[in-house]
Amino acid sequence: GFQQGRSHFKLGRPFPRLVDSMLEIVGLNGACVHLIPPAVQTDEVRDLRCRVATALGVAQPARITLLAAGGGEVNDCMTLQDASGDGRHPVITVAVMPCAVKPSDYESYIVRYRSREESSPLTQSGMGTGCAGAYVNIGKVQFPEPTGININMMPFVIGKKGSIPQEYQQYWPLIEQCRGLHRENQQVGYLTIQETLVESGSSQRRPG
């Protein structure tokens, strides 16, 4: 450094070019996804995925797919710098998937079964002779001990536990596990609980 008159100059490392390290985040429709602070190439992919999900109002960050400029998916094990390449204005494209499970993993979540009358074995894919139906296993729930509750279409505010009477709030964890219900937050929902003994071979409510 040196001094000249009243001015002081110091030579050293240049100021980082933050603008060059910034990323442009856009949706499939070309609209920009605005993040504060802006995303930069040194950000972790996992953190960026969560920030984008929050900005778009998506409750499950796993539904957010990040695509590099070449169209390849940006995985959590990659760095944003690797994904964006050497472009002067790197772009990451955001795709919001219908669910958190990747299409390649759909089959592993489908539990197939066959009727008792069918004795032929299922094929390796589960789609062969004897397959009577299938269901998707999305998780496990724990029901409260029954106390004889019997309410039908009771209105409550979705996302607001206090809108349900205290004597029914033991069912709140089950309500929260309903997929997609968060999209209706602050809207009016209707709760039905029927805790009755059901004999074998009969239905609890109207059959069909």
Coordinates of N, CA and C in Angstrom, one line a residue:
G1 N 0.8 -1.2 0.0 CA 0.0 0.0 0.0 C 0.9 1.2 0.0
F2 N 0.3 2.4 -0.4 CA 1.1 3.6 -0.3 C 0.1 4.7 -0.1
Q3 N 0.6 5.9 0.4 CA -0.2 7.0 0.7 C 0.2 8.2 -0.2
Q4 N -0.8 8.9 -0.7 CA -0.5 10.1 -1.5 C -1.5 11.2 -1.1
G5 N -1.0 12.2 -0.5 CA -1.8 13.3 0.0 C -2.7 12.7 1.1
R6 N -4.0 12.9 1.0 CA -4.9 12.5 2.0 C -5.6 11.1 1.6
S7 N -5.2 10.6 0.4 CA -5.8 9.4 -0.1 C -5.0 8.2 0.3
H8 N -5.6 7.1 0.7 CA -4.9 5.9 1.1 C -5.3 4.7 0.1
F9 N -4.4 4.1 -0.5 CA -4.6 3.0 -1.4 C -4.0 1.7 -0.8
K10 N -4.6 0.6 -1.0 CA -4.1 -0.7 -0.5 C -4.2 -1.7 -1.6
L11 N -3.1 -2.3 -2.0 CA -3.1 -3.4 -3.0 C -3.3 -4.7 -2.3
G12 N -4.2 -5.5 -2.9 CA -4.4 -6.9 -2.3 C -5.3 -7.7 -3.2
R13 N -6.0 -8.7 -2.7 CA -6.9 -9.5 -3.5 C -8.0 -8.7 -4.1
P14 N -8.4 -9.0 -5.3 CA -9.5 -8.3 -5.9 C -10.9 -8.7 -5.3
F15 N -11.8 -7.8 -5.3 CA -13.2 -8.1 -4.7 C -13.8 -9.2 -5.5
P16 N -14.4 -10.2 -4.8 CA -15.0 -11.3 -5.5 C -16.1 -10.9 -6.4
R17 N -16.2 -11.6 -7.6 CA -17.2 -11.3 -8.6 C -18.4 -12.1 -8.3
L18 N -19.2 -11.6 -7.3 CA -20.4 -12.3 -6.8 C -21.4 -12.5 -7.9
V19 N -21.5 -11.5 -8.8 CA -22.5 -11.6 -9.9 C -22.2 -12.8 -10.8
D20 N -21.0 -13.1 -11.0 CA -20.6 -14.3 -11.9 C -21.0 -15.6 -11.2
S21 N -21.1 -15.6 -9.9 CA -21.3 -16.9 -9.2 C -22.8 -17.1 -9.0
M22 N -23.6 -16.1 -9.3 CA -25.1 -16.2 -9.1 C -25.7 -17.2 -10.1
L23 N -26.8 -17.9 -9.6 CA -27.5 -18.8 -10.5 C -28.9 -18.2 -10.8
E24 N -29.3 -18.5 -12.0 CA -30.7 -18.1 -12.4 C -31.6 -19.4 -12.2
I25 N -32.6 -19.3 -11.4 CA -33.5 -20.4 -11.2 C -34.8 -20.1 -11.9
V26 N -35.2 -21.0 -12.8 CA -36.4 -20.8 -13.6 C -37.3 -22.1 -13.5
G27 N -38.6 -21.9 -13.7 CA -39.5 -23.0 -13.8 C -39.6 -23.5 -15.2
L28 N -40.3 -24.6 -15.5 CA -40.5 -25.1 -16.8 C -41.2 -24.2 -17.7
N29 N -42.0 -23.2 -17.2 CA -42.6 -22.2 -18.0 C -41.8 -21.0 -18.3
G30 N -40.5 -21.0 -17.8 CA -39.6 -19.9 -18.0 C -39.7 -18.8 -17.0
A31 N -40.7 -18.9 -16.1 CA -40.8 -17.9 -15.0 C -39.7 -18.0 -14.0
C32 N -39.1 -16.9 -13.6 CA -38.0 -16.9 -12.6 C -38.5 -17.3 -11.2
V33 N -37.8 -18.1 -10.5 CA -38.0 -18.4 -9.1 C -37.1 -17.5 -8.2
H34 N -37.7 -16.5 -7.6 CA -36.9 -15.5 -6.8 C -36.6 -16.0 -5.4
L35 N -35.3 -16.1 -5.1 CA -34.8 -16.5 -3.8 C -34.1 -15.3 -3.2
I36 N -34.3 -15.2 -1.9 CA -33.6 -14.1 -1.1 C -32.9 -14.8 0.1
P37 N -31.6 -14.7 0.1 CA -30.7 -14.2 -0.9 C -30.6 -15.1 -2.1
P38 N -30.1 -14.5 -3.2 CA -30.1 -15.3 -4.5 C -29.2 -16.5 -4.3
A39 N -29.5 -17.5 -5.1 CA -28.7 -18.8 -5.1 C -27.4 -18.5 -5.8
V40 N -26.3 -19.1 -5.3 CA -25.0 -19.0 -5.9 C -24.4 -20.4 -6.1
Q41 N -23.4 -20.5 -6.9 CA -22.8 -21.8 -7.2 C -22.2 -22.5 -6.1
T42 N -21.9 -21.8 -5.0 CA -21.3 -22.5 -3.8 C -22.4 -23.1 -2.9
D43 N -23.7 -22.9 -3.2 CA -24.8 -23.4 -2.4 C -24.8 -24.9 -2.5
E44 N -25.3 -25.6 -1.4 CA -25.5 -27.0 -1.5 C -26.8 -27.3 -2.2
V45 N -26.8 -28.4 -3.0 CA -28.0 -28.8 -3.8 C -29.1 -29.1 -2.9
R46 N -28.9 -29.8 -1.8 CA -30.0 -30.1 -0.8 C -30.6 -28.8 -0.3
D47 N -29.8 -27.9 0.1 CA -30.3 -26.6 0.6 C -31.1 -25.8 -0.4
L48 N -30.6 -25.8 -1.7 CA -31.3 -25.1 -2.7 C -32.7 -25.8 -3.0
R49 N -32.7 -27.1 -2.9 CA -34.0 -27.8 -3.2 C -35.0 -27.4 -2.1
C50 N -34.6 -27.3 -0.9 CA -35.5 -26.9 0.2 C -36.0 -25.4 0.1
R51 N -35.0 -24.6 -0.4 CA -35.4 -23.1 -0.5 C -36.4 -22.9 -1.7
V52 N -36.1 -23.7 -2.8 CA -37.1 -23.6 -3.9 C -38.4 -24.1 -3.5
A53 N -38.5 -25.2 -2.8 CA -39.8 -25.8 -2.3 C -40.5 -24.7 -1.5
T54 N -39.8 -24.1 -0.6 CA -40.5 -23.1 0.2 C -41.0 -21.9 -0.6
A55 N -40.2 -21.5 -1.6 CA -40.6 -20.3 -2.4 C -41.8 -20.7 -3.3
L56 N -41.9 -21.9 -3.6 CA -43.1 -22.3 -4.5 C -44.2 -22.9 -3.7
G57 N -44.1 -22.9 -2.4 CA -45.2 -23.4 -1.5 C -45.4 -24.9 -1.6
V58 N -44.3 -25.6 -1.9 CA -44.4 -27.1 -1.9 C -43.9 -27.7 -0.6
A59 N -44.8 -28.4 0.0 CA -44.5 -28.9 1.4 C -43.4 -30.0 1.4
Q60 N -43.2 -30.8 0.3 CA -42.2 -31.9 0.3 C -41.1 -31.5 -0.7
P61 N -39.9 -31.1 -0.2 CA -38.8 -30.8 -1.1 C -38.4 -31.9 -2.0
A62 N -38.7 -33.1 -1.7 CA -38.4 -34.2 -2.6 C -39.2 -34.2 -3.9
R63 N -40.3 -33.4 -3.9 CA -41.0 -33.2 -5.2 C -40.3 -32.2 -6.2
I64 N -39.3 -31.6 -5.7 CA -38.6 -30.6 -6.5 C -37.5 -31.3 -7.3
T65 N -37.5 -31.3 -8.6 CA -36.5 -31.8 -9.4 C -35.7 -30.6 -10.0
L66 N -34.4 -30.6 -9.9 CA -33.5 -29.6 -10.4 C -32.8 -30.1 -11.6
L67 N -32.9 -29.3 -12.7 CA -32.3 -29.8 -14.0 C -31.2 -28.8 -14.4
A68 N -30.1 -29.3 -14.8 CA -28.9 -28.5 -15.3 C -29.2 -28.0 -16.7
A69 N -28.3 -27.2 -17.2 CA -28.5 -26.5 -18.5 C -28.6 -27.6 -19.6
G70 N -27.9 -28.7 -19.4 CA -28.0 -29.8 -20.5 C -29.2 -30.7 -20.3
G71 N -30.0 -30.5 -19.3 CA -31.2 -31.3 -19.1 C -31.1 -32.4 -18.1
G72 N -29.8 -32.7 -17.7 CA -29.6 -33.7 -16.7 C -30.0 -33.3 -15.3
E73 N -30.5 -34.3 -14.5 CA -31.0 -34.0 -13.2 C -29.8 -33.7 -12.2
V74 N -30.0 -32.7 -11.4 CA -29.0 -32.3 -10.4 C -29.3 -33.0 -9.1
N75 N -28.4 -34.0 -8.7 CA -28.6 -34.8 -7.5 C -28.0 -34.1 -6.3
D76 N -28.4 -34.6 -5.2 CA -27.9 -34.0 -3.9 C -26.4 -34.2 -3.8
C77 N -25.8 -35.3 -4.4 CA -24.4 -35.6 -4.3 C -23.6 -34.7 -5.1
M78 N -24.2 -33.8 -6.0 CA -23.4 -32.9 -6.8 C -23.4 -31.5 -6.2
T79 N -22.4 -30.7 -6.7 CA -22.4 -29.3 -6.3 C -23.0 -28.5 -7.4
L80 N -23.5 -27.4 -7.1 CA -24.2 -26.5 -8.0 C -23.2 -26.0 -9.1
Q81 N -21.9 -25.9 -8.7 CA -20.9 -25.5 -9.6 C -20.7 -26.5 -10.7
D82 N -20.7 -27.8 -10.3 CA -20.6 -28.9 -11.3 C -21.8 -28.9 -12.2
A83 N -23.0 -28.7 -11.6 CA -24.2 -28.8 -12.4 C -24.3 -27.6 -13.4
S84 N -23.9 -26.4 -13.0 CA -24.1 -25.3 -13.9 C -23.0 -25.1 -14.9
G85 N -21.9 -25.9 -14.8 CA -20.9 -25.8 -15.9 C -20.1 -24.5 -15.8
D86 N -19.6 -24.1 -17.0 CA -18.7 -23.0 -17.1 C -19.4 -21.8 -17.7
G87 N -20.8 -21.9 -17.8 CA -21.5 -20.8 -18.5 C -21.4 -19.5 -17.6
R88 N -21.4 -18.4 -18.3 CA -21.3 -17.1 -17.6 C -22.6 -16.8 -16.8
H89 N -23.7 -17.2 -17.4 CA -25.0 -17.0 -16.7 C -25.7 -18.4 -16.5
P90 N -25.2 -19.2 -15.5 CA -25.7 -20.5 -15.4 C -27.2 -20.5 -15.0
V91 N -27.9 -21.5 -15.5 CA -29.4 -21.6 -15.2 C -29.7 -23.0 -14.7
I92 N -30.5 -23.0 -13.7 CA -31.0 -24.3 -13.1 C -32.6 -24.2 -13.3
T93 N -33.1 -25.3 -14.0 CA -34.5 -25.3 -14.2 C -35.2 -26.2 -13.1
V94 N -36.4 -25.7 -12.7 CA -37.1 -26.4 -11.6 C -38.3 -27.1 -12.2
A95 N -38.5 -28.4 -11.9 CA -39.7 -29.1 -12.2 C -40.4 -29.6 -10.9
V96 N -41.7 -29.3 -10.8 CA -42.4 -29.8 -9.6 C -43.1 -31.1 -9.9
M97 N -42.7 -32.2 -9.3 CA -43.2 -33.5 -9.6 C -44.5 -33.7 -8.9
P98 N -45.4 -34.6 -9.4 CA -46.7 -34.9 -8.7 C -46.6 -35.5 -7.3
C99 N -45.5 -36.2 -7.0 CA -45.3 -36.7 -5.7 C -43.8 -36.9 -5.4
A100 N -43.5 -37.2 -4.2 CA -42.1 -37.2 -3.8 C -41.3 -38.4 -4.3
V101 N -42.1 -39.5 -4.7 CA -41.4 -40.7 -5.2 C -41.1 -40.5 -6.7
K102 N -39.9 -40.9 -7.1 CA -39.5 -40.8 -8.5 C -40.3 -41.9 -9.3
P103 N -40.6 -41.6 -10.6 CA -41.3 -42.5 -11.4 C -40.6 -43.9 -11.5
S104 N -39.3 -43.9 -11.5 CA -38.6 -45.2 -11.5 C -38.8 -46.0 -10.3
D105 N -39.3 -45.4 -9.2 CA -39.5 -46.2 -8.0 C -40.9 -46.5 -7.7
Y106 N -41.8 -46.1 -8.6 CA -43.3 -46.3 -8.4 C -43.6 -47.8 -8.1
E107 N -43.0 -48.7 -8.9 CA -43.4 -50.1 -8.7 C -43.1 -50.7 -7.3
S108 N -42.0 -50.2 -6.7 CA -41.6 -50.7 -5.4 C -42.6 -50.3 -4.3
Y109 N -43.5 -49.3 -4.6 CA -44.4 -48.8 -3.6 C -45.8 -49.5 -3.8
I110 N -45.9 -50.3 -4.9 CA -47.2 -50.9 -5.1 C -47.2 -52.4 -4.6
V111 N -48.2 -52.6 -3.7 CA -48.3 -54.0 -3.1 C -49.4 -54.7 -3.8
R112 N -49.1 -55.8 -4.5 CA -50.1 -56.5 -5.3 C -50.6 -57.7 -4.5
Y113 N -51.8 -58.1 -4.7 CA -52.4 -59.3 -4.0 C -53.3 -60.0 -5.0
R114 N -53.6 -61.2 -4.6 CA -54.5 -62.0 -5.4 C -55.7 -62.6 -4.6
S115 N -56.8 -62.9 -5.2 CA -57.9 -63.4 -4.5 C -57.7 -64.8 -4.0
R116 N -58.4 -65.2 -3.0 CA -58.2 -66.6 -2.5 C -58.6 -67.7 -3.5
E117 N -59.5 -67.3 -4.4 CA -59.9 -68.3 -5.4 C -58.8 -68.6 -6.4
E118 N -57.9 -67.6 -6.6 CA -56.8 -67.8 -7.6 C -55.7 -68.5 -7.0
S119 N -55.2 -69.6 -7.6 CA -54.0 -70.3 -7.0 C -52.8 -70.2 -7.9
S120 N -52.9 -69.6 -9.1 CA -51.7 -69.5 -9.9 C -50.8 -68.4 -9.4
P121 N -49.5 -68.7 -9.5 CA -48.6 -67.7 -8.9 C -48.5 -66.4 -9.7
L122 N -48.2 -65.3 -9.1 CA -48.0 -64.0 -9.8 C -46.7 -64.1 -10.6
T123 N -46.7 -63.4 -11.6 CA -45.5 -63.3 -12.4 C -44.5 -62.4 -11.6
Q124 N -43.3 -62.3 -12.1 CA -42.3 -61.5 -11.4 C -42.7 -60.0 -11.3
S125 N -43.4 -59.5 -12.2 CA -43.8 -58.1 -12.2 C -45.1 -57.9 -11.4
G126 N -45.7 -59.0 -11.0 CA -47.0 -58.9 -10.2 C -48.2 -58.6 -11.1
M127 N -48.1 -58.6 -12.4 CA -49.2 -58.3 -13.3 C -49.7 -59.5 -14.0
G128 N -49.3 -60.7 -13.6 CA -49.7 -61.9 -14.3 C -51.1 -62.4 -13.8
T129 N -51.4 -63.7 -14.3 CA -52.6 -64.3 -13.9 C -52.7 -64.5 -12.4
G130 N -53.9 -64.2 -11.8 CA -54.0 -64.3 -10.4 C -54.0 -63.0 -9.6
C131 N -53.6 -61.9 -10.3 CA -53.5 -60.6 -9.7 C -54.9 -60.0 -9.6
A132 N -55.5 -59.9 -8.4 CA -56.8 -59.4 -8.3 C -56.9 -57.9 -8.1
G133 N -55.8 -57.3 -7.6 CA -55.8 -55.9 -7.4 C -54.5 -55.4 -6.8
A134 N -54.4 -54.2 -6.4 CA -53.2 -53.7 -5.8 C -53.5 -52.4 -5.0
Y135 N -52.7 -52.0 -4.1 CA -52.8 -50.8 -3.4 C -51.4 -50.2 -3.2
V136 N -51.4 -48.9 -2.9 CA -50.1 -48.3 -2.7 C -49.9 -48.0 -1.2
N137 N -48.8 -48.5 -0.7 CA -48.4 -48.3 0.7 C -47.8 -46.9 0.9
I138 N -48.5 -46.0 1.5 CA -47.9 -44.6 1.7 C -47.5 -44.4 3.1
G139 N -47.6 -45.3 4.0 CA -47.2 -45.1 5.4 C -48.0 -45.8 6.4
K140 N -47.7 -45.6 7.7 CA -48.5 -46.3 8.7 C -49.0 -45.2 9.7
V141 N -50.2 -45.5 10.2 CA -50.9 -44.6 11.2 C -51.2 -45.4 12.4
Q142 N -51.3 -44.7 13.5 CA -51.7 -45.3 14.8 C -53.1 -44.7 15.2
F143 N -54.1 -45.5 15.2 CA -55.4 -45.1 15.6 C -55.5 -45.0 17.1
P144 N -56.2 -44.0 17.7 CA -56.5 -43.9 19.1 C -57.4 -45.0 19.6
E145 N -57.3 -45.2 20.9 CA -58.3 -46.2 21.5 C -59.7 -45.7 21.3
P146 N -60.6 -46.5 20.8 CA -62.0 -46.1 20.6 C -62.7 -45.8 21.9
T147 N -63.5 -44.7 21.9 CA -64.3 -44.3 23.1 C -65.8 -44.1 22.7
G148 N -66.2 -44.6 21.5 CA -67.6 -44.4 21.2 C -67.9 -43.2 20.4
I149 N -66.9 -42.5 19.9 CA -67.1 -41.2 19.1 C -68.0 -41.5 17.9
N150 N -68.9 -40.7 17.6 CA -69.8 -40.9 16.4 C -70.2 -39.5 15.9
I151 N -69.4 -38.9 15.1 CA -69.7 -37.6 14.5 C -69.7 -37.7 13.0
N152 N -70.5 -36.9 12.3 CA -70.6 -36.9 10.9 C -70.5 -35.6 10.3
M153 N -69.5 -35.4 9.4 CA -69.4 -34.1 8.6 C -69.3 -32.9 9.5
M154 N -68.5 -33.0 10.6 CA -68.3 -31.8 11.5 C -67.3 -30.9 10.8
P155 N -67.7 -29.6 10.6 CA -66.8 -28.6 9.9 C -65.6 -28.2 10.8
F156 N -64.4 -28.0 10.2 CA -63.3 -27.5 11.0 C -62.4 -26.8 10.0
V157 N -61.4 -26.0 10.5 CA -60.5 -25.3 9.6 C -59.3 -26.1 9.4
I158 N -59.0 -26.4 8.1 CA -57.9 -27.3 7.7 C -56.6 -26.6 8.1
G159 N -55.7 -27.3 8.8 CA -54.5 -26.8 9.2 C -54.5 -26.1 10.6
K160 N -55.7 -26.0 11.2 CA -55.9 -25.4 12.5 C -56.4 -26.4 13.5
K161 N -55.5 -26.9 14.3 CA -55.9 -28.0 15.3 C -57.0 -27.5 16.3
G162 N -56.9 -26.2 16.7 CA -57.8 -25.6 17.7 C -59.2 -25.5 17.2
S163 N -59.5 -25.7 15.9 CA -60.8 -25.6 15.4 C -61.6 -26.9 15.6
I164 N -60.9 -27.9 16.1 CA -61.5 -29.2 16.4 C -61.7 -29.3 17.9
P165 N -62.9 -29.7 18.4 CA -63.1 -29.8 19.9 C -62.0 -30.7 20.5
Q166 N -61.7 -30.4 21.7 CA -60.6 -31.1 22.5 C -60.8 -32.6 22.5
E167 N -62.1 -33.0 22.6 CA -62.4 -34.4 22.8 C -62.1 -35.2 21.5
Y168 N -61.9 -34.5 20.4 CA -61.6 -35.2 19.1 C -60.1 -35.0 18.6
Q169 N -59.4 -34.2 19.3 CA -58.1 -33.8 18.8 C -57.0 -35.0 18.8
Q170 N -57.4 -36.1 19.4 CA -56.5 -37.3 19.3 C -56.4 -37.8 17.9
Y171 N -57.3 -37.3 17.0 CA -57.3 -37.7 15.6 C -56.5 -36.8 14.8
W172 N -55.9 -35.7 15.4 CA -55.2 -34.7 14.6 C -54.0 -35.3 13.9
P173 N -53.2 -36.1 14.5 CA -52.0 -36.7 13.8 C -52.4 -37.5 12.5
L174 N -53.6 -38.1 12.5 CA -54.1 -38.8 11.3 C -54.5 -37.8 10.3
I175 N -55.1 -36.7 10.7 CA -55.6 -35.7 9.7 C -54.4 -35.1 9.0
E176 N -53.3 -34.9 9.8 CA -52.1 -34.3 9.2 C -51.4 -35.2 8.2
Q177 N -51.6 -36.5 8.3 CA -51.0 -37.4 7.4 C -51.7 -37.6 6.1
C178 N -52.9 -36.9 6.0 CA -53.6 -37.0 4.7 C -52.9 -36.3 3.6
R179 N -52.5 -37.0 2.6 CA -51.7 -36.4 1.5 C -52.5 -35.3 0.7
G180 N -51.8 -34.2 0.5 CA -52.4 -33.1 -0.3 C -53.3 -32.2 0.5
L181 N -53.6 -32.5 1.8 CA -54.5 -31.7 2.5 C -53.9 -30.3 2.8
H182 N -52.6 -30.2 2.8 CA -52.0 -28.9 3.1 C -52.3 -27.8 2.0
R183 N -52.7 -28.3 0.8 CA -53.1 -27.4 -0.3 C -54.4 -26.6 0.1
E184 N -55.1 -27.2 1.0 CA -56.4 -26.6 1.4 C -56.4 -25.9 2.7
N185 N -55.2 -25.5 3.2 CA -55.0 -24.8 4.5 C -55.9 -23.6 4.6
Q186 N -56.5 -23.5 5.8 CA -57.4 -22.4 6.1 C -58.8 -22.5 5.4
Q187 N -59.0 -23.5 4.7 CA -60.3 -23.8 4.1 C -61.1 -24.6 5.0
V188 N -62.4 -24.7 4.8 CA -63.3 -25.5 5.7 C -63.3 -27.0 5.2
G189 N -63.0 -27.9 6.2 CA -63.0 -29.3 5.9 C -64.1 -29.9 6.8
Y190 N -64.4 -31.2 6.5 CA -65.5 -31.9 7.2 C -65.0 -33.2 7.8
L191 N -65.1 -33.4 9.1 CA -64.5 -34.6 9.8 C -65.6 -35.5 10.2
T192 N -65.4 -36.8 9.8 CA -66.3 -37.9 10.2 C -65.6 -38.9 11.0
I193 N -66.0 -39.2 12.2 CA -65.4 -40.3 13.0 C -66.5 -41.2 13.5
Q194 N -66.4 -42.5 13.3 CA -67.4 -43.4 13.8 C -66.7 -44.6 14.4
E195 N -66.7 -44.6 15.7 CA -66.1 -45.7 16.5 C -67.1 -46.7 16.9
T196 N -67.4 -47.7 16.1 CA -68.4 -48.7 16.5 C -67.8 -50.0 16.2
L197 N -68.4 -51.0 16.9 CA -68.0 -52.4 16.7 C -68.6 -53.0 15.4
V198 N -67.7 -53.5 14.6 CA -68.1 -54.1 13.3 C -68.0 -55.6 13.4
E199 N -69.1 -56.3 13.2 CA -69.0 -57.7 13.2 C -68.4 -58.3 11.8
S200 N -67.9 -59.4 11.9 CA -67.3 -60.1 10.7 C -68.3 -60.2 9.6
G201 N -67.9 -59.9 8.4 CA -68.8 -60.0 7.3 C -69.8 -58.8 7.1
S202 N -69.7 -57.8 7.9 CA -70.6 -56.7 7.8 C -69.7 -55.4 7.6
S203 N -70.3 -54.3 7.2 CA -69.6 -53.1 7.0 C -70.0 -52.1 8.1
Q204 N -69.1 -51.2 8.4 CA -69.3 -50.2 9.4 C -70.4 -49.2 9.0
R205 N -70.3 -48.7 7.8 CA -71.2 -47.8 7.3 C -72.0 -48.4 6.1
R206 N -72.7 -47.6 5.3 CA -73.4 -48.1 4.2 C -72.5 -48.8 3.2
P207 N -72.7 -50.1 2.8 CA -71.8 -50.8 1.9 C -71.8 -50.2 0.5
G208 N -70.7 -50.5 -0.2 CA -70.6 -50.0 -1.6 C -69.5 -49.1 -1.8

